[in-house]
Coordinates of C-alpha atoms and ligand atoms in Angstrom, one line a residue:
M1 CA -31.7 21.3 16.2
A2 CA -29.2 19.1 14.2
E3 CA -27.1 21.0 11.6
T4 CA -27.9 19.4 8.2
F5 CA -25.8 18.8 5.1
D6 CA -26.4 17.0 1.8
L7 CA -23.5 14.7 2.6
I8 CA -21.5 13.9 5.7
V9 CA -18.4 11.8 5.2
I10 CA -17.0 10.1 8.3
G11 CA -13.2 9.9 8.1
S12 CA -10.8 12.1 6.1
G13 CA -8.5 9.4 4.6
P14 CA -7.9 9.2 0.9
G15 CA -11.5 7.6 0.6
G16 CA -13.2 10.2 2.6
Y17 CA -11.4 13.5 1.7
V18 CA -11.6 12.8 -1.9
C19 CA -15.3 11.9 -1.7
A20 CA -16.0 15.0 0.1
I21 CA -14.0 17.2 -2.5
R22 CA -15.7 15.5 -5.5
A23 CA -19.2 16.0 -3.9
A24 CA -18.4 19.6 -3.1
Q25 CA -17.3 20.1 -6.7
L26 CA -20.6 18.6 -7.8
G27 CA -22.5 21.2 -5.8
M28 CA -23.3 19.5 -2.5
K29 CA -23.1 21.0 0.9
V30 CA -20.5 18.7 2.5
A31 CA -19.1 18.1 5.9
C32 CA -16.3 15.6 6.8
V33 CA -15.9 14.3 10.4
E34 CA -12.3 13.5 11.5
K35 CA -11.3 12.6 15.0
R36 CA -7.5 12.8 14.4
A37 CA -5.9 16.2 14.9
T38 CA -5.0 16.4 11.3
L39 CA -6.7 15.4 8.1
G40 CA -5.6 12.8 5.6
G41 CA -6.3 9.5 7.4
T42 CA -3.9 6.6 7.8
C43 CA -2.3 7.3 4.5
L44 CA -1.1 10.8 5.0
N45 CA -0.4 10.6 8.8
I46 CA 0.9 7.1 9.6
G47 CA 0.9 5.1 6.3
C48 CA 1.8 5.9 2.6
I49 CA 3.4 9.3 3.1
P50 CA 5.6 8.9 6.2
S51 CA 6.7 5.4 5.1
K52 CA 7.7 6.8 1.6
A53 CA 9.6 9.7 3.3
L54 CA 11.7 7.2 5.3
L55 CA 12.1 4.9 2.4
Q56 CA 13.4 7.8 0.4
S57 CA 15.8 9.0 3.1
S58 CA 17.1 5.5 3.8
E59 CA 17.6 4.8 0.1
V60 CA 19.6 7.9 -0.4
F61 CA 21.8 6.9 2.4
H62 CA 22.1 3.4 1.2
Q63 CA 22.9 4.5 -2.4
T64 CA 25.5 7.0 -1.1
V65 CA 27.3 4.3 0.9
H66 CA 27.0 1.4 -1.7
G67 CA 26.2 2.9 -5.0
L68 CA 28.6 5.6 -5.8
K69 CA 32.0 3.8 -5.9
D70 CA 30.9 2.0 -9.2
H71 CA 30.3 5.5 -10.8
G72 CA 33.8 6.5 -9.8
I73 CA 32.5 8.8 -7.1
A74 CA 34.4 8.8 -3.8
V75 CA 32.9 10.2 -0.7
G76 CA 34.4 10.4 2.8
E77 CA 32.8 8.8 5.8
V78 CA 29.0 8.8 5.4
S79 CA 26.8 9.1 8.4
F80 CA 23.1 9.9 9.1
D81 CA 21.1 11.8 11.6
L82 CA 18.1 9.8 12.4
A83 CA 16.5 12.7 14.4
R84 CA 16.7 14.9 11.3
M85 CA 15.4 12.2 9.1
Q86 CA 12.4 11.8 11.3
A87 CA 11.9 15.5 11.4
R88 CA 11.9 15.7 7.6
K89 CA 9.4 12.9 7.6
G90 CA 7.3 15.0 9.9
E91 CA 7.6 18.0 7.6
V92 CA 6.5 16.0 4.7
V93 CA 3.5 14.6 6.5
S94 CA 2.5 18.0 7.8
A95 CA 2.8 19.7 4.4
N96 CA 0.4 17.0 3.0
T97 CA -2.1 17.2 5.7
K98 CA -2.1 21.0 5.7
G99 CA -2.7 20.7 1.9
I100 CA -5.9 18.8 2.6
E101 CA -7.0 21.4 5.1
F102 CA -6.5 24.1 2.3
L103 CA -8.5 21.9 -0.2
F104 CA -11.4 21.7 2.3
K105 CA -11.4 25.4 2.6
K106 CA -11.2 25.9 -1.1
N107 CA -14.2 23.6 -1.6
K108 CA -16.1 25.0 1.4
I109 CA -16.1 21.6 3.1
T110 CA -16.9 21.8 6.8
W111 CA -14.4 19.9 9.0
I112 CA -16.3 18.6 12.1
K113 CA -13.7 17.8 14.5
G114 CA -14.2 14.8 16.7
A115 CA -15.4 11.2 16.7
A116 CA -18.7 10.5 14.9
S117 CA -21.2 8.0 16.1
F118 CA -24.6 7.0 14.6
T119 CA -27.7 8.1 16.5
G120 CA -30.1 6.8 13.7
P121 CA -30.2 6.1 10.0
N122 CA -29.3 9.6 8.8
A123 CA -28.1 11.2 11.9
I124 CA -24.8 11.3 13.9
A125 CA -23.4 12.8 17.0
V126 CA -20.0 14.3 17.3
G127 CA -19.1 15.4 20.9
G128 CA -22.3 16.8 22.1
S129 CA -23.6 18.1 18.8
A130 CA -26.0 16.4 16.5
Y131 CA -25.8 16.4 12.6
S132 CA -27.9 15.0 10.0
A133 CA -27.6 14.5 6.2
K134 CA -29.3 13.1 3.2
S135 CA -26.4 10.8 2.6
I136 CA -23.7 9.6 5.1
V137 CA -20.5 7.9 4.0
I138 CA -18.6 5.6 6.2
A139 CA -14.9 6.0 5.4
T140 CA -13.4 5.1 8.7
G141 CA -10.5 3.0 7.3
S142 CA -8.5 0.2 8.9
E143 CA -6.3 -0.7 11.7
S144 CA -3.4 -3.3 12.3
V145 CA -4.5 -6.8 13.0
P146 CA -3.4 -7.9 16.5
L147 CA -1.7 -11.3 17.3
K148 CA -2.5 -13.3 20.5
G149 CA 0.5 -13.5 22.7
V150 CA 2.3 -10.5 21.0
E151 CA 1.2 -7.5 23.0
V152 CA 1.9 -4.2 21.0
D153 CA 3.4 -1.4 23.2
E154 CA 4.5 0.6 20.2
T155 CA 8.1 0.8 21.7
R156 CA 9.5 -2.7 21.7
I157 CA 6.6 -4.5 19.9
V158 CA 5.3 -2.1 17.3
T159 CA 2.9 -1.9 14.5
S160 CA 3.7 0.2 11.4
T161 CA 2.9 3.3 13.5
G162 CA 5.6 2.6 16.0
A163 CA 8.0 1.4 13.4
L164 CA 7.7 4.8 11.6
E165 CA 8.7 6.6 14.9
L166 CA 11.7 4.7 16.1
D167 CA 14.4 7.1 17.5
K168 CA 17.2 4.6 17.3
V169 CA 18.0 1.9 14.7
P170 CA 17.3 -1.5 16.2
G171 CA 20.3 -3.8 16.2
R172 CA 17.9 -6.7 15.5
L173 CA 14.4 -6.2 14.0
V174 CA 12.1 -9.1 13.7
V175 CA 9.1 -8.6 11.5
I176 CA 6.2 -10.9 11.9
G177 CA 4.5 -11.0 8.4
G178 CA 6.2 -11.0 5.1
G179 CA 3.8 -8.6 3.4
V180 CA 3.9 -5.1 2.1
I181 CA 4.4 -3.2 5.5
G182 CA 6.9 -5.7 6.8
L183 CA 9.2 -5.5 3.7
E184 CA 8.9 -1.7 3.2
L185 CA 9.6 -0.8 6.8
G186 CA 12.0 -3.7 7.1
S187 CA 13.9 -2.2 4.1
V188 CA 14.0 1.2 5.9
W189 CA 15.7 -0.2 9.0
A190 CA 17.8 -2.7 7.1
R191 CA 19.3 0.1 5.0
L192 CA 20.1 2.1 8.2
G193 CA 21.9 -1.0 9.7
A194 CA 19.3 -3.2 11.4
K195 CA 19.6 -7.0 11.0
V196 CA 16.1 -7.9 9.7
T197 CA 14.5 -11.3 10.2
V198 CA 11.1 -11.9 8.7
V199 CA 8.9 -14.5 10.2
E200 CA 6.2 -15.5 7.6
F201 CA 3.5 -18.1 8.3
L202 CA 3.2 -19.2 4.6
E203 CA 6.0 -20.8 2.5
R204 CA 6.3 -17.6 0.5
I205 CA 6.4 -13.8 1.0
T206 CA 3.8 -11.3 -0.4
P207 CA 1.1 -14.0 -1.0
G208 CA -1.0 -11.7 -3.2
L209 CA 1.7 -11.3 -5.8
D210 CA 2.6 -13.4 -8.9
A211 CA 4.8 -16.3 -7.4
E212 CA 7.7 -15.8 -9.8
I213 CA 7.9 -12.1 -8.8
S214 CA 7.7 -12.9 -5.0
K215 CA 10.6 -15.4 -5.5
A216 CA 12.7 -12.8 -7.2
F217 CA 11.8 -10.3 -4.6
Q218 CA 12.7 -12.6 -1.8
Q219 CA 16.1 -13.2 -3.5
A220 CA 16.8 -9.5 -3.9
L221 CA 16.0 -8.8 -0.3
T222 CA 18.1 -11.7 0.9
K223 CA 21.0 -10.2 -1.0
Q224 CA 20.4 -7.1 1.0
G225 CA 20.8 -8.9 4.2
F226 CA 17.2 -9.9 5.1
T227 CA 16.7 -13.3 6.7
F228 CA 13.4 -15.2 6.1
K229 CA 11.8 -17.7 8.3
L230 CA 9.1 -19.0 6.0
G231 CA 6.4 -21.4 7.1
H232 CA 6.7 -20.3 10.8
K233 CA 4.4 -18.9 13.2
V234 CA 5.0 -16.9 16.4
T235 CA 3.6 -18.4 19.4
G236 CA 4.7 -16.0 22.2
A237 CA 6.6 -12.9 23.0
T238 CA 8.3 -11.8 26.2
T239 CA 9.5 -8.2 26.6
G240 CA 12.4 -7.6 28.8
K241 CA 14.4 -4.5 29.6
D242 CA 16.7 -5.0 26.6
G243 CA 14.5 -6.6 24.0
V244 CA 12.0 -9.1 23.1
S245 CA 12.2 -13.0 23.1
L246 CA 10.0 -14.5 20.4
T247 CA 9.0 -18.0 20.3
I248 CA 8.5 -19.4 16.8
E249 CA 7.4 -22.8 15.6
P250 CA 7.1 -24.4 12.2
A251 CA 3.5 -23.8 10.9
K252 CA 3.2 -27.6 10.1
G253 CA 4.5 -28.6 13.6
G254 CA 8.0 -29.3 14.9
A255 CA 10.5 -27.9 17.5
A256 CA 10.1 -24.3 18.7
E257 CA 12.9 -22.0 18.7
T258 CA 13.7 -18.6 20.2
L259 CA 14.4 -15.3 18.3
E260 CA 15.9 -12.4 20.2
A261 CA 14.9 -8.9 18.9
D262 CA 15.5 -5.3 20.0
V263 CA 12.3 -4.5 18.2
V264 CA 9.5 -6.5 16.9
L265 CA 7.2 -5.3 14.0
L266 CA 3.8 -6.9 13.8
A267 CA 2.5 -6.7 10.3
I268 CA 0.1 -9.5 9.6
G269 CA -2.5 -7.5 7.9
R270 CA -5.1 -4.8 8.5
R271 CA -8.8 -5.0 9.3
A272 CA -11.8 -2.7 8.9
Y273 CA -12.1 -0.2 11.7
T274 CA -15.6 0.9 12.9
E275 CA -14.9 1.2 16.7
G276 CA -17.2 3.8 18.4
L277 CA -19.2 4.3 15.2
N278 CA -22.3 2.6 16.7
L279 CA -23.3 1.0 13.4
A280 CA -26.1 -0.8 15.4
A281 CA -27.9 2.5 16.0
A282 CA -28.2 2.9 12.2
G283 CA -28.6 -0.8 11.6
V284 CA -25.7 -1.0 9.1
A285 CA -24.6 -4.6 8.4
A286 CA -20.9 -5.7 8.6
D287 CA -19.5 -9.2 8.0
A288 CA -17.7 -11.4 10.7
R289 CA -14.4 -9.6 10.1
G290 CA -16.1 -6.2 10.6
L291 CA -16.0 -5.2 6.9
V292 CA -19.0 -3.0 6.1
L293 CA -21.2 -4.7 3.5
T294 CA -22.1 -2.8 0.4
D295 CA -23.5 -3.4 -3.1
A296 CA -21.7 -2.4 -6.2
H297 CA -22.7 1.3 -5.7
Y298 CA -21.2 1.5 -2.2
A299 CA -24.7 1.4 -0.6
T300 CA -25.1 -0.4 2.7
N301 CA -28.3 -2.2 3.7
V302 CA -29.5 1.1 5.1
P303 CA -30.8 3.6 2.6
G304 CA -28.8 6.9 2.6
I305 CA -25.7 5.2 4.2
Y306 CA -22.7 4.4 2.0
A307 CA -19.2 3.1 2.7
I308 CA -15.8 3.2 0.8
G309 CA -12.1 2.5 1.2
D310 CA -10.4 0.1 3.7
V311 CA -13.7 -0.4 5.7
I312 CA -15.2 -2.3 2.7
A313 CA -14.1 -5.3 0.7
G314 CA -11.2 -5.1 -1.8
P315 CA -7.5 -4.2 -1.7
M316 CA -6.6 -1.8 1.3
L317 CA -4.9 0.8 -1.0
A318 CA -5.1 4.6 -1.0
H319 CA -5.8 4.9 -4.7
K320 CA -8.6 2.3 -4.5
A321 CA -10.1 4.3 -1.8
E322 CA -9.8 7.5 -3.8
E323 CA -11.4 6.0 -6.9
E324 CA -14.3 4.8 -4.8
G325 CA -14.7 8.2 -3.2
V326 CA -15.0 9.9 -6.6
A327 CA -17.4 7.2 -8.0
L328 CA -19.6 7.4 -5.0
A329 CA -19.8 11.3 -5.1
E330 CA -20.7 11.1 -8.8
L331 CA -23.3 8.4 -8.3
L332 CA -24.9 10.5 -5.5
A333 CA -25.0 13.4 -8.0
G334 CA -26.8 11.2 -10.5
Q335 CA -23.8 10.6 -12.7
A336 CA -22.4 7.2 -13.7
G337 CA -19.5 6.8 -11.3
H338 CA -17.6 3.5 -11.7
V339 CA -14.4 1.7 -10.6
N340 CA -12.7 -0.9 -12.6
Y341 CA -11.3 -3.3 -10.1
D342 CA -9.4 -5.2 -12.8
A343 CA -7.2 -2.2 -13.2
I344 CA -6.0 -1.2 -9.8
P345 CA -2.2 -1.3 -9.5
G346 CA -0.3 -2.3 -6.4
V347 CA 3.2 -1.1 -5.7
V348 CA 5.7 -2.1 -3.1
Y349 CA 8.2 0.8 -2.6
T350 CA 11.2 -1.2 -1.8
W351 CA 14.4 -1.3 -4.0
P352 CA 13.9 -2.9 -6.4
E353 CA 10.3 -1.8 -6.5
V354 CA 7.6 -4.3 -7.2
A355 CA 4.4 -3.4 -9.1
S356 CA 1.5 -5.3 -10.5
V357 CA -1.9 -5.0 -12.0
G358 CA -4.5 -7.6 -13.0
R359 CA -4.3 -11.3 -12.7
T360 CA -1.2 -13.3 -11.6
E361 CA -0.2 -16.5 -13.4
E362 CA -1.6 -18.5 -10.4
E363 CA -4.9 -16.8 -10.6
L364 CA -5.2 -17.4 -14.4
K365 CA -4.3 -21.2 -13.9
A366 CA -6.8 -21.5 -11.1
A367 CA -9.5 -19.9 -13.3
G368 CA -8.6 -22.2 -16.2
V369 CA -7.8 -19.3 -18.5
A370 CA -5.5 -20.1 -21.4
Y371 CA -2.6 -17.3 -21.4
K372 CA 0.6 -16.3 -22.9
V373 CA 3.6 -15.0 -21.0
G374 CA 6.1 -12.3 -22.1
K375 CA 9.1 -11.5 -20.1
F376 CA 12.0 -9.2 -20.3
P377 CA 14.9 -8.6 -17.9
F378 CA 16.2 -5.1 -17.0
M379 CA 19.8 -6.6 -17.6
A380 CA 19.1 -6.4 -21.3
N381 CA 17.9 -2.7 -21.1
G382 CA 20.5 0.0 -22.0
R383 CA 19.1 2.6 -19.6
A384 CA 19.1 0.2 -16.7
R385 CA 22.7 -0.8 -17.5
A386 CA 23.7 2.9 -17.7
M387 CA 22.0 3.4 -14.3
G388 CA 23.6 0.3 -12.8
E389 CA 20.3 -1.1 -11.8
M390 CA 19.8 -4.2 -13.7
E391 CA 18.0 -6.3 -11.2
G392 CA 14.5 -7.7 -12.1
F393 CA 12.2 -8.2 -15.0
A394 CA 8.8 -7.4 -16.5
K395 CA 6.2 -10.0 -17.1
I396 CA 3.2 -9.6 -19.2
L397 CA 0.2 -12.0 -19.3
S398 CA -2.2 -11.9 -22.3
D399 CA -5.1 -14.1 -23.3
Q400 CA -4.0 -17.0 -25.4
T401 CA -6.7 -16.5 -28.1
T402 CA -7.4 -12.8 -28.1
D403 CA -4.0 -11.4 -26.8
R404 CA -6.0 -9.1 -24.5
L405 CA -3.8 -8.0 -21.5
L406 CA -4.8 -9.8 -18.3
G407 CA -2.0 -9.0 -15.9
A408 CA 1.3 -7.2 -15.7
H409 CA 4.0 -7.7 -13.0
I410 CA 7.3 -5.8 -12.8
I411 CA 10.2 -6.0 -10.3
G412 CA 12.9 -3.6 -11.0
P413 CA 13.9 0.1 -10.9
D414 CA 11.0 2.4 -10.9
A415 CA 8.5 -0.4 -11.4
G416 CA 5.9 1.7 -9.7
T417 CA 6.1 4.4 -12.4
L418 CA 6.5 1.8 -15.3
I419 CA 3.3 -0.1 -14.3
A420 CA 1.1 3.0 -15.1
E421 CA 1.4 2.4 -18.8
L422 CA 0.0 -1.2 -18.4
V423 CA -2.8 0.0 -16.1
T424 CA -3.8 2.4 -18.8
A425 CA -3.5 -0.4 -21.4
I426 CA -5.7 -2.7 -19.3
E427 CA -8.2 0.1 -18.8
F428 CA -8.5 0.6 -22.5
G429 CA -8.8 -3.1 -23.2
A430 CA -5.5 -3.3 -25.1
S431 CA -3.7 -6.4 -26.3
A432 CA -0.1 -7.1 -25.6
E433 CA 0.5 -6.4 -29.3
D434 CA -1.0 -2.9 -28.9
V435 CA 1.6 -2.2 -26.2
A436 CA 4.3 -3.7 -28.3
R437 CA 3.5 -1.5 -31.3
V438 CA 3.7 1.8 -29.2
C439 CA 6.9 3.7 -29.8
H440 CA 8.8 3.9 -26.4
A441 CA 11.7 6.4 -26.1
H442 CA 15.2 5.1 -26.2
P443 CA 17.0 4.7 -23.9
T444 CA 14.3 4.4 -21.1
L445 CA 13.4 1.8 -18.7
S446 CA 9.9 1.7 -20.3
E447 CA 11.5 -0.2 -23.2
V448 CA 11.4 -3.2 -20.8
V449 CA 7.6 -3.0 -20.9
K450 CA 7.6 -2.9 -24.6
E451 CA 10.0 -5.8 -25.0
A452 CA 8.0 -7.9 -22.5
A453 CA 4.9 -7.2 -24.6
L454 CA 6.8 -8.3 -27.7
A455 CA 8.0 -11.3 -25.9
A456 CA 4.3 -12.4 -25.3
D457 CA 4.3 -13.0 -29.1
G458 CA 7.8 -14.6 -29.0
R459 CA 9.4 -11.7 -30.8
A460 CA 11.5 -9.6 -28.3
L461 CA 14.2 -7.8 -30.2
H462 CA 16.9 -7.3 -27.7
I463 CA 17.3 -10.8 -26.1
Ligands
FAD1 P1 -8.0 5.8 6.3 O1 -6.9 6.4 5.6 O2 -7.6 4.8 7.3 O3 -8.9 7.0 7.0 C1 -9.8 6.8 7.9 C2 -10.0 8.0 8.9 O4 -11.2 7.9 9.5 C3 -8.9 8.1 10.0 O5 -8.3 9.4 9.8 C4 -9.6 7.9 11.3 O6 -9.1 8.8 12.3 C5 -11.1 8.4 10.8 N1 -12.1 7.9 11.7 C6 -12.3 6.6 12.0 N2 -13.4 6.5 12.8 C7 -13.9 7.8 12.9 C8 -15.0 8.3 13.6 N3 -15.9 7.5 14.2 N4 -15.2 9.6 13.5 C9 -14.4 10.4 12.9 N5 -13.3 10.0 12.2 C10 -13.0 8.6 12.3 N6 -1.7 2.4 0.4 C11 -1.2 2.8 -0.9 O7 -2.0 2.8 -1.9 N7 0.1 3.0 -1.0 C12 1.0 3.1 0.0 O8 2.2 3.3 -0.3 C13 0.6 2.7 1.3 N8 1.4 2.6 2.3 C14 0.9 2.3 3.5 C15 1.8 2.3 4.6 C16 1.4 1.9 5.8 C17 2.4 1.8 6.9 C18 0.0 1.7 6.1 C19 -0.5 1.4 7.5 C20 -0.9 1.8 5.0 C21 -0.4 2.1 3.8 N9 -1.3 2.0 2.6 C22 -0.8 2.4 1.4 C23 -2.7 1.8 2.9 C24 -3.5 3.1 2.8 O9 -3.0 3.9 3.9 C25 -5.0 2.8 3.1 O10 -5.4 1.9 2.1 C26 -5.8 4.2 3.0 O11 -5.3 5.0 4.0 C27 -7.3 3.8 3.2 O12 -8.0 5.0 3.1 P2 -9.4 5.2 3.8 O13 -9.8 6.6 3.4 O14 -10.3 4.1 3.5 O15 -9.1 5.3 5.4
NAI2 P1 -0.1 -8.0 4.1 O1 -1.6 -8.6 4.0 O2 0.4 -7.3 3.0 O3 0.8 -9.1 4.6 C1 0.6 -9.8 5.8 C2 1.5 -11.0 5.8 O4 1.5 -11.6 7.1 C3 1.1 -12.1 4.8 O5 2.2 -12.5 4.1 C4 0.5 -13.3 5.7 O6 0.7 -14.4 5.1 C5 1.4 -13.0 6.9 N1 0.7 -13.6 8.2 C6 -0.5 -13.5 8.6 N2 -0.7 -14.0 9.8 C7 0.6 -14.3 10.3 C8 1.1 -14.9 11.4 N3 0.3 -15.1 12.5 N4 2.4 -15.1 11.5 C9 3.3 -14.8 10.5 N5 2.9 -14.3 9.3 C10 1.5 -14.0 9.2 O7 -0.4 -7.0 5.4 P2 0.5 -5.8 6.0 O8 1.9 -6.0 5.4 O9 0.2 -5.8 7.4 O10 -0.1 -4.6 5.2 C11 -1.5 -4.3 5.4 C12 -2.1 -3.6 4.2 O11 -1.6 -2.3 4.2 C13 -1.6 -4.2 2.8 O12 -2.3 -5.3 2.5 C14 -1.8 -3.2 1.9 O13 -3.2 -3.1 1.5 C15 -1.6 -1.9 2.8 N6 -0.2 -1.3 2.5 C16 0.1 -1.0 1.2 C17 1.3 -0.5 0.9 C18 1.6 -0.1 -0.5 O14 0.7 -0.1 -1.4 N7 2.9 0.1 -0.9 C19 2.4 -0.3 1.9 C20 2.0 -0.7 3.2 C21 0.6 -1.2 3.5

């Protein structure tokens, strides 16, 4: 006899575990299946959290070596202990994953340990046991996209998972893909001494970001020692005892060249993960790239089966998955769960940080929307000057006629925190003038946001 639940969530990443908690809060009898030894999914185990732990440690080191002299602070020889740094990362991850275990107990959510596979429309098997539920949520996340001719061994040729586990700083790190993972993890190892070369297929890095921000971002990273090979593709990799020889060619054709690397990080995107789930047994439809197809209420083509997070369309971000988890649990409880996809921020946790929400200038142009631009540099901000962190700017895009905020993009110190105000403003349908008229504490970095909003009306005060 199958054990039955109101809701079974498959996968305990930020989409799945949050959906399970919200559903339990709303009175449902909930189980969550997770095949990893710990809860929290990609994000907590091999994604957001470990990468941010290493970014923080490497930033502290870099700041100690390069940032103190200016403040009149002298230190002796500074060194780092990579094993300790990695151990600290492990402690941070473990505290977070245990936190989810605690929340499951608190909310009386059953953790079914093992890999789920569908046996029918409302039934799954995990190990030898059968389970059924009124509703089943697929929240199985994503995996790294492979590249033909570049065999990942997670030692010499690594995905983000291996790049988070290196026990030695590579002398030469070649990153394939100038996206978020490549630039964040490239930053970690560059700060610790690696010579980082990024091979990017397109003529620019971070293709989803506003082009002006991407350009400034590339300049900032170049100053930090990154080398960029834009418009190039990798056509082969040979792993030897001491490293990897990569063959790269201009994307538009031309002579091939060889890049030697101690470690290669393959980071050309992620794809939906449904391996072993046996979607066919339930009849759940996916597209050619493996994304599970859903309607606006996260329902698949099979009644009672839903999907959220990285396994469905949209940005592959932890907070997007979380919002979908909450919205779906509320919809299942008969409430009006909803996600506003126009107000989902994206943050790259490099230094300077890069943060954005809403439309880019390129998207507005392509859509034929008439818009105004307001920009303000951190160089003209008193607090940024006091901090010695004057690189970057904020850019606000608002509708030419109504002044409604359409997009906001920041590169600079603590951009990830600063964007929250603009996400809120967009969520509330604010205009650039609304933001400009809000009193911002002085001296704070947030004044850059206010001034950029003023600049959208041509009346910035401090420039
Ligand atoms: P996942 O977190 O991938 O969780 C899916 C879970 O399902 C996994 O634990 C998996 O083991 C389990 N599973 C799969 N199949 C089965 C099965 N058949 N049975 C049982 N369990 C199964 N996003 C951000 O917003 N901010 C960041 O800073 C950030 N940093 C990142 C850094 C890296 C290196 C990476 C790789 C990703 C990062 N992301 C970040 C993206 C973020 O991790 C994902 O968007 C997020 O984890 C997606 O959540 P999810 O719940 O959809 O899936
Ligand atoms: P990405 O989509 O951010 O970047 C991939 C890059 O690789 C693009 O610039 C693309 O043009 C390039 N590319 C594709 N094929 C290529 C090829 N054959 N050769 C060279 N370049 C190629 O993907 P990435 O960095 O792997 O990250 C995956 C996802 O994980 C992100 O899109 C994001 O959703 C999530 N993530 C989010 C983080 C955050 O929010 N801070 C941090 C890390 C990951």
